[in-house]
Structure formats: structure tokens, C-alpha cells
Coordinates of C-alpha atoms and ligand atoms in Angstrom, one line a residue:
M1 CA 23.7 -19.9 -16.8
S2 CA 24.5 -20.5 -20.5
D3 CA 26.1 -17.7 -22.6
S4 CA 23.1 -17.2 -24.8
A5 CA 20.8 -17.0 -21.7
S6 CA 23.1 -14.5 -20.1
I7 CA 23.1 -12.4 -23.3
A8 CA 19.3 -12.5 -23.5
A9 CA 19.1 -11.4 -19.9
S10 CA 21.6 -8.6 -20.3
A11 CA 19.7 -7.2 -23.2
L12 CA 16.7 -6.8 -20.9
F13 CA 18.1 -4.6 -18.1
R14 CA 20.7 -4.5 -15.5
L15 CA 20.5 -4.0 -11.7
D16 CA 22.6 -2.4 -9.1
D17 CA 23.3 -3.7 -5.6
W18 CA 23.7 -0.4 -3.7
F19 CA 21.8 -1.7 -0.6
A20 CA 23.8 -4.9 -0.4
R21 CA 27.1 -3.1 -0.9
E22 CA 26.4 -0.3 1.5
L23 CA 24.7 -2.3 4.3
P24 CA 26.0 -5.9 4.2
E25 CA 25.1 -6.3 7.9
L26 CA 21.4 -5.9 7.0
C27 CA 21.2 -8.7 4.4
Q28 CA 22.4 -12.1 3.4
P29 CA 23.3 -13.1 -0.1
W30 CA 20.8 -15.8 -1.2
Q31 CA 19.4 -17.5 -4.3
A32 CA 15.8 -18.2 -5.2
S33 CA 14.7 -21.8 -5.0
A34 CA 14.2 -23.7 -8.2
A35 CA 10.7 -23.6 -9.7
P36 CA 9.8 -26.8 -11.5
S37 CA 7.8 -25.4 -14.4
P38 CA 7.5 -21.6 -14.2
E39 CA 4.7 -20.0 -16.2
L40 CA 3.9 -16.4 -16.6
L41 CA 0.4 -15.7 -15.3
V42 CA 0.3 -12.0 -15.5
L43 CA 2.7 -9.3 -16.7
N44 CA 2.3 -5.6 -16.1
T45 CA 3.3 -4.2 -19.5
A46 CA 2.6 -0.6 -18.5
L47 CA 4.9 -0.9 -15.6
A48 CA 7.6 -2.7 -17.7
D49 CA 7.4 0.2 -20.1
E50 CA 7.7 2.7 -17.2
L51 CA 10.8 0.8 -16.0
G52 CA 12.3 0.8 -19.5
I53 CA 12.1 -3.0 -19.9
D54 CA 11.0 -4.7 -23.1
A55 CA 7.8 -6.4 -22.0
D56 CA 7.8 -8.8 -24.9
A57 CA 11.2 -10.0 -23.9
L58 CA 9.9 -10.7 -20.4
R59 CA 7.4 -13.2 -21.9
N60 CA 9.9 -15.7 -23.2
A61 CA 11.5 -18.4 -21.1
D62 CA 14.6 -16.3 -20.4
G63 CA 12.5 -13.4 -19.4
V64 CA 10.3 -15.4 -17.1
A65 CA 13.4 -17.1 -15.5
M66 CA 14.7 -13.6 -14.9
L67 CA 11.4 -12.4 -13.4
I68 CA 11.7 -15.0 -10.6
G69 CA 15.4 -14.9 -10.0
Q70 CA 16.2 -18.2 -11.7
Q71 CA 18.4 -16.3 -14.1
L72 CA 20.3 -13.3 -12.9
V73 CA 20.6 -10.2 -14.9
P74 CA 23.9 -8.3 -14.9
G75 CA 24.6 -6.5 -11.6
S76 CA 22.2 -8.5 -9.6
C77 CA 23.3 -9.7 -6.2
P78 CA 20.2 -11.2 -4.6
V79 CA 19.9 -10.8 -0.9
A80 CA 17.4 -11.5 1.9
Q81 CA 17.0 -8.4 3.9
A82 CA 17.0 -8.4 7.7
Y83 CA 14.5 -6.5 9.8
A84 CA 12.8 -6.7 13.1
G85 CA 9.2 -5.7 13.9
H86 CA 6.4 -5.1 16.3
Q87 CA 3.7 -7.6 15.2
F88 CA 0.3 -6.8 16.8
G89 CA 2.3 -4.8 19.4
G90 CA 4.7 -7.6 20.4
Y91 CA 8.4 -7.2 19.4
S92 CA 10.2 -9.7 17.3
P93 CA 13.9 -8.8 17.1
R94 CA 14.6 -10.9 14.0
L95 CA 12.0 -11.3 11.2
G96 CA 13.6 -10.5 7.8
D97 CA 12.7 -11.8 4.3
G98 CA 11.7 -15.3 5.1
R99 CA 10.3 -15.9 1.6
A100 CA 11.4 -12.9 -0.3
L101 CA 14.6 -11.6 -2.0
L102 CA 15.8 -8.3 -3.2
L103 CA 17.2 -9.0 -6.7
G104 CA 18.7 -5.5 -6.9
E105 CA 17.9 -2.0 -7.9
L106 CA 16.9 -0.8 -11.3
I107 CA 17.4 2.8 -12.5
D108 CA 14.3 3.6 -14.5
P109 CA 14.4 5.9 -17.5
N110 CA 13.5 8.9 -15.2
G111 CA 16.6 8.1 -13.2
R112 CA 14.5 6.8 -10.2
R113 CA 16.1 3.9 -8.4
R114 CA 13.5 1.1 -7.9
D115 CA 13.9 -2.2 -6.0
V116 CA 13.2 -5.4 -7.9
H117 CA 12.0 -7.8 -5.3
L118 CA 10.6 -11.4 -5.2
K119 CA 7.9 -12.7 -2.9
G120 CA 7.4 -16.5 -2.6
S121 CA 10.9 -17.4 -3.9
G122 CA 11.8 -20.0 -1.3
R123 CA 13.1 -20.3 2.2
T124 CA 15.9 -18.0 3.3
P125 CA 18.0 -17.9 6.5
F126 CA 15.1 -15.7 7.9
A127 CA 12.4 -18.3 7.1
R128 CA 12.0 -19.5 10.7
G129 CA 9.3 -22.2 10.5
G130 CA 7.9 -21.1 7.2
D131 CA 8.2 -22.9 3.8
G132 CA 9.3 -19.8 2.0
K133 CA 6.5 -20.2 -0.6
A134 CA 3.5 -18.2 -1.6
A135 CA 0.2 -19.4 -3.2
I136 CA -1.2 -18.0 -6.4
G137 CA -4.2 -16.4 -4.7
P138 CA -2.4 -14.1 -2.3
M139 CA 0.1 -13.0 -4.9
L140 CA -2.7 -12.2 -7.3
R141 CA -4.4 -10.3 -4.4
E142 CA -1.3 -8.2 -3.9
Y143 CA -1.2 -7.5 -7.6
I144 CA -4.8 -6.4 -7.8
I145 CA -4.8 -4.2 -4.7
S146 CA -1.4 -2.6 -5.2
E147 CA -2.2 -1.7 -8.8
A148 CA -5.7 -0.4 -7.7
M149 CA -4.0 1.7 -5.1
H150 CA -1.6 3.1 -7.8
A151 CA -4.5 4.0 -10.1
L152 CA -6.1 5.7 -7.1
D153 CA -3.0 7.9 -6.9
I154 CA -1.9 6.4 -3.6
P155 CA 1.9 5.8 -3.1
T156 CA 2.5 2.1 -3.2
T157 CA 4.8 -0.7 -4.2
R158 CA 3.9 -2.0 -7.7
S159 CA 3.4 -5.5 -9.1
L160 CA 5.4 -6.3 -12.2
A161 CA 4.5 -10.0 -12.7
V162 CA 3.1 -13.1 -11.1
V163 CA 4.7 -16.4 -12.2
S164 CA 3.2 -19.8 -11.2
T165 CA 6.0 -22.1 -10.2
G166 CA 4.3 -25.4 -11.1
E167 CA 4.7 -26.5 -7.5
Q168 CA 1.9 -27.5 -5.1
I169 CA 2.3 -25.9 -1.7
A170 CA 0.7 -27.0 1.6
R171 CA -1.8 -24.5 3.2
D172 CA -5.2 -25.6 4.5
T173 CA -5.3 -27.5 1.3
M174 CA -2.6 -28.0 -1.4
L175 CA -2.5 -24.9 -3.6
P176 CA -0.5 -23.9 -6.7
G177 CA 2.6 -21.9 -5.8
A178 CA 3.6 -18.5 -7.3
V179 CA 6.2 -15.8 -7.2
L180 CA 5.3 -12.1 -7.3
T181 CA 7.9 -9.7 -8.8
R182 CA 7.5 -6.5 -6.8
I183 CA 8.8 -3.0 -7.6
A184 CA 9.3 -0.5 -4.8
A185 CA 11.0 2.8 -4.1
S186 CA 12.9 0.7 -1.5
H187 CA 12.2 -2.0 1.1
L188 CA 13.5 0.1 4.0
R189 CA 11.0 -0.4 6.8
V190 CA 10.5 1.0 10.3
G191 CA 11.6 -2.6 11.2
T192 CA 14.9 -2.2 9.3
F193 CA 15.8 0.6 11.7
Q194 CA 14.6 -1.4 14.7
Y195 CA 16.8 -4.3 13.6
A196 CA 19.8 -2.1 13.1
S197 CA 19.2 -0.5 16.5
G198 CA 18.9 -3.9 18.1
T199 CA 22.5 -4.8 17.0
G200 CA 23.8 -2.2 19.4
D201 CA 26.0 -0.9 16.6
A202 CA 25.3 2.9 16.5
A203 CA 27.5 3.3 13.4
L204 CA 25.2 0.9 11.6
V205 CA 22.1 2.8 12.4
R206 CA 23.8 6.0 11.2
R207 CA 24.8 4.3 7.9
L208 CA 21.3 3.1 7.4
A209 CA 19.9 6.6 8.0
D210 CA 22.5 8.0 5.6
Y211 CA 21.4 5.5 3.0
A212 CA 17.7 6.3 3.6
I213 CA 18.5 10.0 3.3
A214 CA 20.4 9.6 0.1
R215 CA 17.7 7.4 -1.4
H216 CA 14.5 9.1 -0.3
Y217 CA 15.1 12.4 1.4
P218 CA 18.3 13.9 -0.1
Q219 CA 17.2 17.4 0.9
A220 CA 17.6 16.3 4.5
A221 CA 21.3 16.0 4.1
D222 CA 21.6 19.8 4.0
A223 CA 19.6 20.4 7.2
E224 CA 21.1 21.4 10.5
N225 CA 20.1 18.1 11.9
P226 CA 19.8 15.7 8.9
Y227 CA 18.5 12.7 10.9
L228 CA 15.8 14.7 12.6
E229 CA 14.9 16.2 9.2
M230 CA 14.7 12.7 7.7
Y231 CA 12.5 11.6 10.6
T232 CA 10.3 14.6 10.0
A233 CA 10.0 13.8 6.3
V234 CA 9.0 10.2 7.1
V235 CA 6.3 11.4 9.6
E236 CA 5.0 13.8 6.9
A237 CA 5.0 11.0 4.2
Q238 CA 3.1 8.6 6.5
A239 CA 0.6 11.3 7.5
S240 CA -0.1 12.0 3.9
L241 CA -0.3 8.2 3.1
L242 CA -2.7 7.4 6.0
A243 CA -5.0 10.3 4.9
R244 CA -5.2 8.8 1.4
W245 CA -5.9 5.4 2.8
M246 CA -8.7 6.7 5.0
L247 CA -10.2 8.8 2.2
V248 CA -10.7 5.7 0.0
G249 CA -11.7 3.3 2.8
F250 CA -8.6 1.1 2.6
V251 CA -7.9 -1.2 5.5
H252 CA -4.3 -2.4 5.5
G253 CA -5.0 -5.2 8.0
V254 CA -1.5 -5.8 9.3
M255 CA 0.2 -2.5 10.1
N256 CA 3.2 -4.1 11.9
T257 CA 6.3 -2.0 12.0
D258 CA 7.9 -4.3 9.5
N259 CA 5.1 -3.5 7.1
M260 CA 5.6 0.3 7.2
T261 CA 8.0 1.9 4.8
I262 CA 10.5 4.7 5.2
S263 CA 9.6 5.9 1.7
G264 CA 5.9 6.4 2.4
E265 CA 4.7 3.8 0.0
T266 CA 2.1 1.3 1.0
I267 CA 3.7 -2.1 1.4
D268 CA 2.7 -5.8 2.0
Y269 CA -0.7 -6.5 0.8
G270 CA -1.8 -9.4 3.0
P271 CA -5.2 -9.3 4.6
C272 CA -6.0 -5.9 3.2
A273 CA -9.4 -4.9 1.8
F274 CA -11.6 -1.9 1.1
M275 CA -14.3 -1.1 3.5
D276 CA -17.8 -1.3 2.1
R277 CA -20.4 0.0 4.6
Y278 CA -18.9 2.8 6.5
N279 CA -17.9 1.7 10.0
P280 CA -14.7 2.8 11.8
S281 CA -14.5 -0.7 13.5
T282 CA -14.2 -2.5 10.2
V283 CA -11.7 -5.4 10.4
F284 CA -11.2 -8.0 7.7
S285 CA -8.2 -9.9 8.9
S286 CA -9.0 -13.3 10.4
I287 CA -6.1 -12.9 12.9
D288 CA -6.9 -9.3 14.1
H289 CA -9.1 -10.5 16.9
G290 CA -8.8 -7.3 19.0
G291 CA -9.4 -4.9 16.1
R292 CA -5.9 -3.4 16.6
Y293 CA -5.7 -2.6 12.9
A294 CA -9.4 -1.6 12.3
Y295 CA -10.1 1.1 9.7
G296 CA -10.5 3.8 12.3
N297 CA -7.4 2.9 14.3
Q298 CA -5.0 3.2 11.4
P299 CA -3.8 6.8 11.9
G300 CA -3.2 6.1 15.6
I301 CA -1.3 2.9 14.8
A302 CA 0.8 4.7 12.2
Q303 CA 1.8 7.2 14.8
W304 CA 2.6 4.4 17.2
N305 CA 4.8 2.8 14.6
L306 CA 6.5 6.2 14.0
A307 CA 7.3 6.3 17.8
R308 CA 9.1 3.0 17.4
L309 CA 11.1 4.5 14.5
A310 CA 12.0 7.5 16.7
E311 CA 13.2 5.1 19.4
A312 CA 15.5 3.3 16.9
M313 CA 16.9 6.6 15.6
L314 CA 17.1 8.4 18.9
P315 CA 21.0 8.4 19.3
L316 CA 21.1 10.1 15.9
F317 CA 19.0 13.1 16.9
A318 CA 21.3 14.4 19.7
A319 CA 24.3 13.3 21.7
N320 CA 22.2 12.3 24.7
A321 CA 18.7 11.1 25.2
D322 CA 17.7 14.0 27.4
D323 CA 18.2 16.3 24.4
A324 CA 17.0 13.8 21.8
I325 CA 13.6 12.8 23.3
P326 CA 12.0 16.3 23.2
L327 CA 13.1 16.8 19.6
A328 CA 11.7 13.5 18.5
T329 CA 8.5 14.0 20.6
E330 CA 7.7 17.3 19.0
V331 CA 8.0 15.8 15.5
L332 CA 6.0 12.7 16.4
Q333 CA 3.2 14.8 17.8
S334 CA 3.0 16.8 14.6
F335 CA 1.7 13.7 12.9
T336 CA -1.8 14.3 14.3
E337 CA -2.1 17.8 12.8
L338 CA -0.4 16.8 9.6
F339 CA -2.7 13.8 9.1
H340 CA -5.8 15.9 9.9
G341 CA -4.7 18.6 7.4
H342 CA -4.3 16.1 4.6
W343 CA -7.5 14.3 5.5
A344 CA -9.6 17.4 5.8
A345 CA -8.3 18.7 2.4
G346 CA -9.2 15.4 0.9
M347 CA -12.6 15.4 2.5
R348 CA -13.3 18.9 1.1
A349 CA -12.5 17.7 -2.4
K350 CA -14.7 14.6 -2.0
L351 CA -17.5 16.9 -0.9
G352 CA -16.9 19.4 -3.6
L353 CA -16.1 22.2 -1.1
V354 CA -13.5 24.7 -2.0
E355 CA -12.8 27.0 0.8
P356 CA -11.3 26.0 4.1
P357 CA -12.2 25.9 6.8
V358 CA -15.0 23.3 6.5
D359 CA -17.3 23.0 9.4
A360 CA -16.0 19.9 11.1
A361 CA -19.5 19.0 12.3
L362 CA -20.7 18.8 8.7
V363 CA -18.2 16.0 8.0
D364 CA -18.6 14.3 11.3
D365 CA -22.4 14.3 11.1
L366 CA -22.2 12.8 7.6
L367 CA -19.9 10.0 8.7
G368 CA -22.2 9.4 11.7
L369 CA -25.1 9.2 9.3
L370 CA -23.3 6.7 7.0
H371 CA -22.3 4.6 10.0
M372 CA -25.8 4.6 11.5
Q373 CA -27.5 3.7 8.2
A374 CA -24.8 1.3 7.1
I375 CA -24.2 3.1 3.8
D376 CA -21.6 1.9 1.3
Y377 CA -18.8 4.4 1.6
T378 CA -17.6 4.4 -2.0
T379 CA -21.1 4.4 -3.5
F380 CA -22.2 7.3 -1.4
F381 CA -19.3 9.6 -2.2
R382 CA -19.5 8.8 -5.9
S383 CA -23.2 9.4 -6.0
L384 CA -22.9 12.8 -4.4
S385 CA -22.0 14.5 -7.7
N386 CA -25.4 13.6 -9.0
L387 CA -26.9 16.1 -6.5
V388 CA -24.6 18.8 -7.8
R389 CA -25.9 17.9 -11.3
G390 CA -29.4 18.3 -10.0
N391 CA -30.5 14.7 -9.4
G392 CA -30.7 13.8 -5.8
D393 CA -32.6 10.6 -6.3
P394 CA -29.7 8.1 -6.5
T395 CA -28.2 9.4 -3.3
R396 CA -31.4 9.6 -1.3
A397 CA -32.2 6.0 -2.4
L398 CA -29.2 4.7 -0.6
F399 CA -30.7 5.7 2.8
A400 CA -33.3 3.7 4.6
D401 CA -34.3 7.0 6.3
P402 CA -33.7 9.7 3.7
N403 CA -35.0 12.5 5.9
A404 CA -31.8 12.5 7.9
F405 CA -29.8 12.7 4.7
D406 CA -32.0 15.5 3.4
E407 CA -31.4 17.5 6.5
W408 CA -27.6 17.0 6.1
A409 CA -27.8 17.8 2.3
Q410 CA -29.3 21.2 3.1
R411 CA -26.4 22.1 5.3
W412 CA -24.0 20.8 2.6
S413 CA -25.7 22.9 -0.1
A414 CA -25.5 26.0 2.1
A415 CA -21.7 25.3 2.6
R416 CA -21.4 25.2 -1.2
S417 CA -23.5 28.3 -1.9
D418 CA -20.5 30.7 -2.3
D419 CA -18.9 28.5 -4.9
A420 CA -18.9 30.4 -8.2
R421 CA -17.8 27.5 -10.3
P422 CA -20.3 26.0 -12.8
A423 CA -22.1 23.0 -11.3
H424 CA -20.8 20.6 -13.9
D425 CA -17.2 21.6 -13.1
V426 CA -17.8 20.9 -9.4
A427 CA -19.4 17.6 -10.2
N428 CA -16.6 16.6 -12.5
A429 CA -14.0 17.5 -10.0
M430 CA -15.8 15.4 -7.4
D431 CA -15.8 12.5 -9.7
R432 CA -12.0 12.8 -10.1
V433 CA -11.5 12.1 -6.4
N434 CA -14.4 9.8 -5.6
P435 CA -13.7 6.5 -7.4
I436 CA -16.5 4.5 -8.9
Y437 CA -14.5 1.3 -9.2
I438 CA -12.6 -0.1 -6.2
P439 CA -11.5 -3.7 -5.6
R440 CA -14.8 -5.0 -4.3
N441 CA -14.2 -7.9 -2.0
H442 CA -16.5 -10.3 -3.7
L443 CA -15.0 -9.5 -7.1
V444 CA -11.4 -9.9 -5.8
E445 CA -12.4 -13.3 -4.3
A446 CA -14.0 -14.4 -7.6
A447 CA -10.9 -13.4 -9.5
L448 CA -8.5 -15.2 -7.1
E449 CA -10.6 -18.3 -7.1
A450 CA -10.7 -18.5 -10.9
G451 CA -7.0 -17.7 -11.1
T452 CA -6.1 -20.4 -8.7
A453 CA -8.2 -22.8 -10.8
G454 CA -6.3 -21.8 -13.9
D455 CA -8.7 -19.2 -15.4
I456 CA -7.0 -15.8 -15.3
G457 CA -9.8 -14.1 -17.3
P458 CA -11.7 -12.6 -14.4
F459 CA -8.5 -11.3 -12.9
G460 CA -7.5 -9.6 -16.2
Q461 CA -11.0 -8.0 -16.5
L462 CA -10.8 -6.7 -12.9
I463 CA -7.3 -5.3 -13.5
D464 CA -8.5 -3.4 -16.6
V465 CA -11.5 -1.9 -14.7
L466 CA -9.4 -0.9 -11.7
A467 CA -6.8 0.8 -13.9
Q468 CA -9.3 3.7 -14.4
P469 CA -11.1 4.0 -11.1
F470 CA -12.6 7.4 -11.7
D471 CA -14.0 7.0 -15.2
E472 CA -17.4 5.5 -15.4
R473 CA -17.7 3.2 -18.5
P474 CA -20.7 1.5 -20.0
G475 CA -21.2 -2.2 -19.2
L476 CA -19.3 -2.1 -16.0
Q477 CA -22.1 -1.6 -13.5
A478 CA -21.4 -4.9 -11.8
Y479 CA -17.9 -3.7 -10.9
A480 CA -19.3 -0.6 -9.2
M481 CA -21.8 -2.5 -7.0
P482 CA -21.2 -3.5 -3.4
A483 CA -21.7 -7.1 -2.5
R484 CA -25.2 -7.9 -1.2
A485 CA -25.0 -7.5 2.6
E486 CA -25.8 -11.1 3.6
G487 CA -24.0 -14.0 5.2
A488 CA -20.9 -13.9 7.4
P489 CA -18.7 -10.8 7.3
Y490 CA -15.9 -10.8 4.8
R491 CA -12.7 -12.3 6.2
T492 CA -9.2 -12.1 4.8
F493 CA -6.2 -14.3 5.6
C494 CA -2.5 -13.5 5.7
G495 CA -1.7 -16.0 3.0
T496 CA 1.5 -17.2 4.6
Ligands
AMP501 P1 4.1 -10.7 6.4 O1 3.0 -11.1 7.3 O2 4.0 -11.1 5.0 O3 4.5 -9.3 6.5 O4 5.3 -11.5 7.0 C1 5.8 -11.4 8.3 C2 7.1 -12.2 8.4 O5 6.9 -13.6 8.2 C3 8.2 -11.9 7.5 O6 9.4 -12.0 8.1 C4 8.0 -12.9 6.4 O7 9.2 -13.1 5.6 C5 7.7 -14.1 7.2 N1 6.9 -15.1 6.4 C6 5.6 -15.0 6.0 N2 5.3 -16.1 5.3 C7 6.3 -16.9 5.2 C8 6.6 -18.2 4.6 N3 5.6 -18.9 4.0 N4 7.8 -18.7 4.8 C9 8.8 -18.0 5.4 N5 8.6 -16.8 6.0 C10 7.4 -16.3 5.9
MG502 MG1 5.7 -8.1 5.7

């Protein structure tokens, strides 16, 4: 690194290496592979501002080199993190960052510690058979969906930049390579605990838990049983997260334990997609043959993953397993009720209902109706505010058999009859929780295809639309429309 380059980089920001210092057993120092001719494809200037980084400075050659780990900012000690994981139910004791690096942690202007992480930065000691690379398409996909999730107010890792490397990488065809710069509350995963537990070093699991408490759940440190308290907080965070996914129709697609965070952020946008027509069996991933990670299975899978976390943490809960297991089981079982509470509250808001309890049959019957008549989930909920405003036609028109809907709508109106709020306030409140713009699968594909071919325009337009998912704007009708329901079902690929 030349002196002038290092000065330019130091002016941008600095990083800390708390994780690498504190838990050296859980990572390996490593450098990003060289990129032959890096080019900035997309920069998240709003996120750069939030992080206190001068976005303009990230655009020049030094800035781009820094974004992909070619030039290290002060304090950065890049590492590949170790983790294990249950993948589709089968346990792999050693996964880890095969094509990713943690550059370090940035303290943002609000004092929040955020991981700065690369994806697609070359082979690491955890690469196994992989090439360590990523193609432009899947990195742009992660950018689109993670930023859409953020705008939908769902906890998620963020995307700061995508840089094309100038390299062609081998997939089904040769594809242009890219590196994603990802920002996260941390990259601690359920699989990180599984890996630590698998070493047999009880003190390491304890240090990992202490780190997780200090970083994410500091209030747990004061509890009578800090580790059980931390576990309880993770269960609560995931119950809330899963409810939010379900309420917007998000299908993660690969809920392996290595893809579930301790922080409660959504992570690892691979074969994810948003459900269009309501159907609990919706699966998009080409490799999810059994439907393990289908839309409707997600809460149950989250709880299954949290059981794996409890197993890894068990020795921390009590001195012996006989005491620890009932403690962990009680917390784990609370997931069901916590999830349901968040989900029901969210459903109430979507339906414009204020007072709990809502008749569960009202919601169940609606979902049954949407399923039976193959109604677009997002379009339906968004259109419902029209009824409150006195215009039922757009919603009725969604149904091949509107009579069944009319019958339901009468019950719904009855449930709303005690609401003293003015109708337009109710309708506006509904519009604030029922998005009009989600990342529609056909639009995402079109943006990725154009981006891969060198035209980033459609990607930029899509990002702009998705940044305000609740605000209807003129001229954007095409972004609100589901794809025409013809041809083969939509399929997504892991992009590895
Ligand atoms: P993911 O499906 O992205 O969650 O990745 C699962 C595991 O496979 C992780 O350990 C990744 O680091 C690893 N992996 C995925 N793609 C590659 C690749 N192209 N090269 C090396 N490792 C990879
Ligand atoms: Mg992963």
C-alpha cells in the first residue's frame, strides 16, 4: 500500500477488530483475492451517510479498492469466520466463510458497532470445493432484497456496494464476477455457536456467549442467568423477525442454521423471493425439493434452529444437563406464543383492526380464501384500504368468485364497527403496513439480467421504487403488478 493510498483510506473511516481479537479460535486472518479491474456498479449513498463515510470518496479508485478489501483501512484485520451448520437438516461441522471476509467493525455516528463484510472476495481456508467467487447477478439480488427488507422495516443486513471484479467466473456459463460489501449488526450465527460447541472447549462457548451478550444483549449481563437471558432474547428477536417475514410474504429459501443470526437480522439472501399468490407451500429455491423451507414452514424451522442453538449453549445454562434442559425447553417453547403474538398484531394492523382479540377464524378464513382463489398476497392487502375508503370494486375484482369475498368482507366490516377513528385515518394506517411495492420476481430477474449484461439502469430504478414501499407514486403501476401467472413456476438458485 502506498503512503498516499493509505492516507486516502484513513481519511474515509477506520475499523476495529474486536471479534478477531476476542475470538481468534473462531476465525482465520486472510486477504481478499486480487480483482483484475474493479469497477463500482452500485453504491448505497444513504447507507454510507448513515455509517458516517464520505460516499464521494468511496467512488474513486482508492475508495473502491477499500470497498473490496484490496486496500485496508486503519484498524482492519480481515478474517474468514468459522461456523458450522445444519444444512437442510444435515449437520456440517465445518462450513465457515468460504468466499467471504469480515474486514472489521465500524462504529457508526450513533455509536453502533457494524460489521463490514465482503462476499465473493476469493477462496479462504473454508472454501472446500468452491471457487470463492460470486457472480454479479446474485450479489445484485442480495442488494435489492436486503434493501427492500430494510425499507419494509424488517431487521436485516444491509448492502453498501457491489463492485464488479473484471473477472469471468465459471457457473453454468461464464459470468462476470462481483464482490458485495455487506453491513451487519454482526455475523454471529446459530452455526457459530454450533462450531464453538463442536470444538469441545466449554470456555470458548462461554467467551462467544459473553461476546454476543456484550454486542447484542448487554442487558442480559445483569440477569441472574445471563446465558439463559441471552438465549431468551434471541428467541424473542427471531420470533419477531419471523412474524415480519410472514406478514410481507417473504420466503428466505435457505434457513440453514448458518444462515440464522444471533442479532435477529435477516441474513444471506440466496434463493429468497417474495410470495405472489398466497400459498403456504410456496417454495422458490431449485434445491429445496422437499419444501423444507416453504413459506408456511418458516416459523417451525426457526424454532428448530433455535433448538440447535440451545443444544450448543446448554452447558452455559446450568452446571448439569438435567437442570439445563428444562430451562432451555421452556424458553424454546415460548417461541410459538411469541411468534403468534407478533404475527397476530401485525395481521390486525394489516386488516385495520384495532382491538385485540381478533377472531382467529376471520384471519384463517381470509387466508383460506386467498389460497383457494390464488390471490396475489401483496395486491390483496394493499387493495383492502380501498374498501375502507368506500370503494370495494378493486378488491372484489381480484376474486374469480367475489361472493365468497363479499361474505368475508361483511364479517370484517362488523369487526371494524366499533372503531371510532375516521375512515381515512384507518385506510392510511393500513397503507403504512401493507406495501404496494415489493421486489416482484419478474422485475428482480429483469434487473439482474440487465445488470449482468452491463446495464445497471433497471436495477437503479427498482432500488428507487423499493426504497419507499408504502408510498404510491404516479407512473409506477408496473412495479406494483404481479407477473402474469403463466409458464413454469418461478425458480431461484443459490448462486454459489
Ligand atoms: P450459503 O449458501 O451462501 O449460505 O453458503 C453455504 C456455505 O458454502 C458457506 O460456508 C459458504 O462460505 C460456502 N460457499 C458458498 N459458495 C461458495 C463459493 N463459491 N466458494 C466457496 N465457498 C462457498
Ligand atoms: Mg450462508
